[in-house]
Amino acid sequence: MESRNKVISPTKLTICILWNLCSSIAIVFSNKWIYTNYKFPNVTLTCIHFFMTYLGLKVCIFLNIFTPKKIPLCEMIPLCLSFCGFVVFTNLSLQNNTVGTYQVAKVMTTPAILFIHTLFYGRKYSMKIMLTIFPIIIGVFLNSWYDVKFNVLGTTYALLGVLVTSLYQVLVGSKQQEHQLSSMQLLFYQAPLSALVLAFIFPLREPPLETGGLLTYWPPQAIGFVILSGVLAFSVNLSIYWIIGNTSPVTYNMVGHLKFCITLTGGVLIFHDPVSLNQMIGVVLTLLGIICYTHFKVQEQNKARDKAKDKLGKPV
């Protein structure tokens, strides 16, 4: 659930968003290199990511950057299961759908989060905020319409992926608020549990003794890239938890849509990828939705801050 009491410094938020953007783009290129050149198994790599995240957090504890806080195991199980479902179903969606269909399904995570927040958490969003979702959905669709093809199995996986991903992001925010946890404290408990659950899943999807499995001989270069990917995953996971915990899952999804626009634009400017008029209009509409969301969100935060000042009779 979105935090209602604290106002995050715009500078601090901007730095964290840039941190997330840089880490996410870096890990995409790193993972793409690993998959393309070494055929490293996908779910196994995700499991390693969370194990590396746990090790990174142990180092942070050793350096007194944060103090662990005990959380009942039963409180963490839904979070871990929803994360593992998110990994499995998004992978199955990508495997059984075209890239365009996958992207269109992925953008539906934002309205799904709004629905879950409204129905189950009593969180109310203004009409202005909800309307900003439409240009983003249309923009992503215009970018991908030429590659959108539906089939029963792929659509089923895509819908399940949207549902579980939305639930996972909502739980990340609500657990931090409910138990007054920092992003590091929550991630410290979720990371090893998720790695453990995935360790039971990947033998089913990626048999370790088959060619290309975990127990296959991997050259030092592959191991080096896997370790680099794990370090980047620690950075990405930490920034994701911070953004969701200090703003909301919807705001984090806006960062994701911005990432999509940057990746597409970067491909055109740097690699001279071909781009159609529909894609250009799609990027403009997506950016328009993000800008409007940011503008309306800042307005609401300023109003909330002014009300708090009036209520207390002094600056907060």
PDB file of N, CA and C in Angstrom, residues 256-303:
ATOM      1  N   GLY A 256       9.026   1.674 -15.027  1.00  0.00           N
ATOM      2  CA  GLY A 256       9.169   0.605 -16.010  1.00  0.00           C
ATOM      3  C   GLY A 256       8.768   1.051 -17.410  1.00  0.00           C
ATOM      4  N   HIS A 257       7.673   1.820 -17.500  1.00  0.00           N
ATOM      5  CA  HIS A 257       7.245   2.330 -18.806  1.00  0.00           C
ATOM      6  C   HIS A 257       8.276   3.313 -19.367  1.00  0.00           C
ATOM      7  N   LEU A 258       8.863   4.122 -18.498  1.00  0.00           N
ATOM      8  CA  LEU A 258       9.915   5.050 -18.930  1.00  0.00           C
ATOM      9  C   LEU A 258      11.113   4.270 -19.454  1.00  0.00           C
ATOM     10  N   LYS A 259      11.423   3.164 -18.772  1.00  0.00           N
ATOM     11  CA  LYS A 259      12.526   2.295 -19.191  1.00  0.00           C
ATOM     12  C   LYS A 259      12.274   1.758 -20.606  1.00  0.00           C
ATOM     13  N   PHE A 260      11.022   1.401 -20.861  1.00  0.00           N
ATOM     14  CA  PHE A 260      10.633   0.892 -22.176  1.00  0.00           C
ATOM     15  C   PHE A 260      10.885   1.948 -23.254  1.00  0.00           C
ATOM     16  N   CYS A 261      10.501   3.197 -22.968  1.00  0.00           N
ATOM     17  CA  CYS A 261      10.693   4.287 -23.932  1.00  0.00           C
ATOM     18  C   CYS A 261      12.182   4.564 -24.161  1.00  0.00           C
ATOM     19  N   ILE A 262      12.963   4.550 -23.086  1.00  0.00           N
ATOM     20  CA  ILE A 262      14.402   4.812 -23.200  1.00  0.00           C
ATOM     21  C   ILE A 262      15.084   3.722 -24.022  1.00  0.00           C
ATOM     22  N   THR A 263      14.696   2.458 -23.766  1.00  0.00           N
ATOM     23  CA  THR A 263      15.297   1.339 -24.499  1.00  0.00           C
ATOM     24  C   THR A 263      15.006   1.437 -25.989  1.00  0.00           C
ATOM     25  N   LEU A 264      13.740   1.736 -26.323  1.00  0.00           N
ATOM     26  CA  LEU A 264      13.368   1.840 -27.731  1.00  0.00           C
ATOM     27  C   LEU A 264      14.064   3.025 -28.393  1.00  0.00           C
ATOM     28  N   THR A 265      14.060   4.185 -27.721  1.00  0.00           N
ATOM     29  CA  THR A 265      14.699   5.377 -28.267  1.00  0.00           C
ATOM     30  C   THR A 265      16.204   5.186 -28.388  1.00  0.00           C
ATOM     31  N   GLY A 266      16.798   4.547 -27.381  1.00  0.00           N
ATOM     32  CA  GLY A 266      18.237   4.285 -27.412  1.00  0.00           C
ATOM     33  C   GLY A 266      18.615   3.378 -28.578  1.00  0.00           C
ATOM     34  N   GLY A 267      17.752   2.394 -28.867  1.00  0.00           N
ATOM     35  CA  GLY A 267      18.009   1.500 -29.989  1.00  0.00           C
ATOM     36  C   GLY A 267      18.015   2.252 -31.312  1.00  0.00           C
ATOM     37  N   VAL A 268      17.140   3.253 -31.418  1.00  0.00           N
ATOM     38  CA  VAL A 268      17.059   4.044 -32.653  1.00  0.00           C
ATOM     39  C   VAL A 268      18.259   4.975 -32.782  1.00  0.00           C
ATOM     40  N   LEU A 269      18.597   5.671 -31.677  1.00  0.00           N
ATOM     41  CA  LEU A 269      19.665   6.671 -31.727  1.00  0.00           C
ATOM     42  C   LEU A 269      21.063   6.053 -31.760  1.00  0.00           C
ATOM     43  N   ILE A 270      21.254   4.967 -30.997  1.00  0.00           N
ATOM     44  CA  ILE A 270      22.593   4.382 -30.865  1.00  0.00           C
ATOM     45  C   ILE A 270      22.851   3.305 -31.906  1.00  0.00           C
ATOM     46  N   PHE A 271      21.864   2.411 -32.072  1.00  0.00           N
ATOM     47  CA  PHE A 271      22.065   1.267 -32.972  1.00  0.00           C
ATOM     48  C   PHE A 271      21.360   1.444 -34.323  1.00  0.00           C
ATOM     49  N   HIS A 272      20.697   2.598 -34.496  1.00  0.00           N
ATOM     50  CA  HIS A 272      20.006   2.911 -35.750  1.00  0.00           C
ATOM     51  C   HIS A 272      18.966   1.853 -36.110  1.00  0.00           C
ATOM     52  N   ASP A 273      18.261   1.363 -35.084  1.00  0.00           N
ATOM     53  CA  ASP A 273      17.187   0.409 -35.325  1.00  0.00           C
ATOM     54  C   ASP A 273      16.070   1.094 -36.110  1.00  0.00           C
ATOM     55  N   PRO A 274      15.437   0.381 -37.017  1.00  0.00           N
ATOM     56  CA  PRO A 274      14.325   0.990 -37.767  1.00  0.00           C
ATOM     57  C   PRO A 274      13.146   1.281 -36.847  1.00  0.00           C
ATOM     58  N   VAL A 275      12.449   2.368 -37.097  1.00  0.00           N
ATOM     59  CA  VAL A 275      11.298   2.736 -36.269  1.00  0.00           C
ATOM     60  C   VAL A 275      10.181   3.246 -37.179  1.00  0.00           C
ATOM     61  N   SER A 276       8.963   2.826 -36.894  1.00  0.00           N
ATOM     62  CA  SER A 276       7.814   3.239 -37.704  1.00  0.00           C
ATOM     63  C   SER A 276       7.133   4.449 -37.075  1.00  0.00           C
ATOM     64  N   LEU A 277       6.234   5.064 -37.845  1.00  0.00           N
ATOM     65  CA  LEU A 277       5.480   6.212 -37.343  1.00  0.00           C
ATOM     66  C   LEU A 277       4.627   5.803 -36.148  1.00  0.00           C
ATOM     67  N   ASN A 278       4.035   4.609 -36.215  1.00  0.00           N
ATOM     68  CA  ASN A 278       3.217   4.123 -35.092  1.00  0.00           C
ATOM     69  C   ASN A 278       4.042   4.009 -33.812  1.00  0.00           C
ATOM     70  N   GLN A 279       5.273   3.527 -33.935  1.00  0.00           N
ATOM     71  CA  GLN A 279       6.138   3.399 -32.765  1.00  0.00           C
ATOM     72  C   GLN A 279       6.497   4.768 -32.187  1.00  0.00           C
ATOM     73  N   MET A 280       6.766   5.735 -33.067  1.00  0.00           N
ATOM     74  CA  MET A 280       7.084   7.092 -32.606  1.00  0.00           C
ATOM     75  C   MET A 280       5.903   7.698 -31.859  1.00  0.00           C
ATOM     76  N   ILE A 281       4.692   7.527 -32.420  1.00  0.00           N
ATOM     77  CA  ILE A 281       3.485   8.032 -31.745  1.00  0.00           C
ATOM     78  C   ILE A 281       3.293   7.309 -30.416  1.00  0.00           C
ATOM     79  N   GLY A 282       3.580   5.999 -30.408  1.00  0.00           N
ATOM     80  CA  GLY A 282       3.443   5.211 -29.183  1.00  0.00           C
ATOM     81  C   GLY A 282       4.358   5.701 -28.080  1.00  0.00           C
ATOM     82  N   VAL A 283       5.614   6.006 -28.420  1.00  0.00           N
ATOM     83  CA  VAL A 283       6.566   6.527 -27.429  1.00  0.00           C
ATOM     84  C   VAL A 283       6.091   7.869 -26.888  1.00  0.00           C
ATOM     85  N   VAL A 284       5.599   8.739 -27.789  1.00  0.00           N
ATOM     86  CA  VAL A 284       5.119  10.060 -27.364  1.00  0.00           C
ATOM     87  C   VAL A 284       3.934   9.921 -26.412  1.00  0.00           C
ATOM     88  N   LEU A 285       2.990   9.038 -26.741  1.00  0.00           N
ATOM     89  CA  LEU A 285       1.818   8.838 -25.883  1.00  0.00           C
ATOM     90  C   LEU A 285       2.221   8.253 -24.521  1.00  0.00           C
ATOM     91  N   THR A 286       3.127   7.295 -24.544  1.00  0.00           N
ATOM     92  CA  THR A 286       3.590   6.688 -23.284  1.00  0.00           C
ATOM     93  C   THR A 286       4.264   7.729 -22.410  1.00  0.00           C
ATOM     94  N   LEU A 287       5.148   8.541 -23.005  1.00  0.00           N
ATOM     95  CA  LEU A 287       5.820   9.605 -22.248  1.00  0.00           C
ATOM     96  C   LEU A 287       4.818  10.630 -21.740  1.00  0.00           C
ATOM     97  N   LEU A 288       3.809  10.939 -22.546  1.00  0.00           N
ATOM     98  CA  LEU A 288       2.768  11.888 -22.121  1.00  0.00           C
ATOM     99  C   LEU A 288       2.049  11.372 -20.884  1.00  0.00           C
ATOM    100  N   GLY A 289       1.704  10.070 -20.890  1.00  0.00           N
ATOM    101  CA  GLY A 289       1.040   9.477 -19.727  1.00  0.00           C
ATOM    102  C   GLY A 289       1.916   9.519 -18.485  1.00  0.00           C
ATOM    103  N   ILE A 290       3.202   9.249 -18.666  1.00  0.00           N
ATOM    104  CA  ILE A 290       4.142   9.276 -17.530  1.00  0.00           C
ATOM    105  C   ILE A 290       4.276  10.690 -16.976  1.00  0.00           C
ATOM    106  N   ILE A 291       4.407  11.674 -17.874  1.00  0.00           N
ATOM    107  CA  ILE A 291       4.545  13.077 -17.448  1.00  0.00           C
ATOM    108  C   ILE A 291       3.296  13.535 -16.707  1.00  0.00           C
ATOM    109  N   CYS A 292       2.113  13.190 -17.247  1.00  0.00           N
ATOM    110  CA  CYS A 292       0.858  13.579 -16.588  1.00  0.00           C
ATOM    111  C   CYS A 292       0.740  12.920 -15.216  1.00  0.00           C
ATOM    112  N   TYR A 293       1.080  11.639 -15.132  1.00  0.00           N
ATOM    113  CA  TYR A 293       1.036  10.943 -13.841  1.00  0.00           C
ATOM    114  C   TYR A 293       1.945  11.638 -12.834  1.00  0.00           C
ATOM    115  N   THR A 294       3.175  11.937 -13.245  1.00  0.00           N
ATOM    116  CA  THR A 294       4.131  12.597 -12.352  1.00  0.00           C
ATOM    117  C   THR A 294       3.607  13.948 -11.896  1.00  0.00           C
ATOM    118  N   HIS A 295       3.036  14.712 -12.832  1.00  0.00           N
ATOM    119  CA  HIS A 295       2.506  16.048 -12.503  1.00  0.00           C
ATOM    120  C   HIS A 295       1.371  15.952 -11.485  1.00  0.00           C
ATOM    121  N   PHE A 296       0.410  15.068 -11.738  1.00  0.00           N
ATOM    122  CA  PHE A 296      -0.729  14.932 -10.834  1.00  0.00           C
ATOM    123  C   PHE A 296      -0.299  14.362  -9.481  1.00  0.00           C
ATOM    124  N   LYS A 297       0.677  13.468  -9.495  1.00  0.00           N
ATOM    125  CA  LYS A 297       1.153  12.872  -8.243  1.00  0.00           C
ATOM    126  C   LYS A 297       1.840  13.920  -7.379  1.00  0.00           C
ATOM    127  N   VAL A 298       2.649  14.766  -8.004  1.00  0.00           N
ATOM    128  CA  VAL A 298       3.327  15.832  -7.258  1.00  0.00           C
ATOM    129  C   VAL A 298       2.295  16.802  -6.687  1.00  0.00           C
ATOM    130  N   GLN A 299       1.261  17.101  -7.466  1.00  0.00           N
ATOM    131  CA  GLN A 299       0.187  17.972  -6.973  1.00  0.00           C
ATOM    132  C   GLN A 299      -0.471  17.388  -5.726  1.00  0.00           C
ATOM    133  N   GLU A 300      -0.782  16.089  -5.774  1.00  0.00           N
ATOM    134  CA  GLU A 300      -1.423  15.439  -4.633  1.00  0.00           C
ATOM    135  C   GLU A 300      -0.509  15.425  -3.414  1.00  0.00           C
ATOM    136  N   GLN A 301       0.782  15.180  -3.621  1.00  0.00           N
ATOM    137  CA  GLN A 301       1.734  15.165  -2.508  1.00  0.00           C
ATOM    138  C   GLN A 301       1.864  16.551  -1.888  1.00  0.00           C
ATOM    139  N   ASN A 302       1.863  17.581  -2.715  1.00  0.00           N
ATOM    140  CA  ASN A 302       1.958  18.953  -2.204  1.00  0.00           C
ATOM    141  C   ASN A 302       0.723  19.313  -1.385  1.00  0.00           C
ATOM    142  N   LYS A 303      -0.450  18.882  -1.864  1.00  0.00           N
ATOM    143  CA  LYS A 303      -1.676  19.138  -1.114  1.00  0.00           C
ATOM    144  C   LYS A 303      -1.658  18.413   0.231  1.00  0.00           C
TER     145      LYS A 303
END
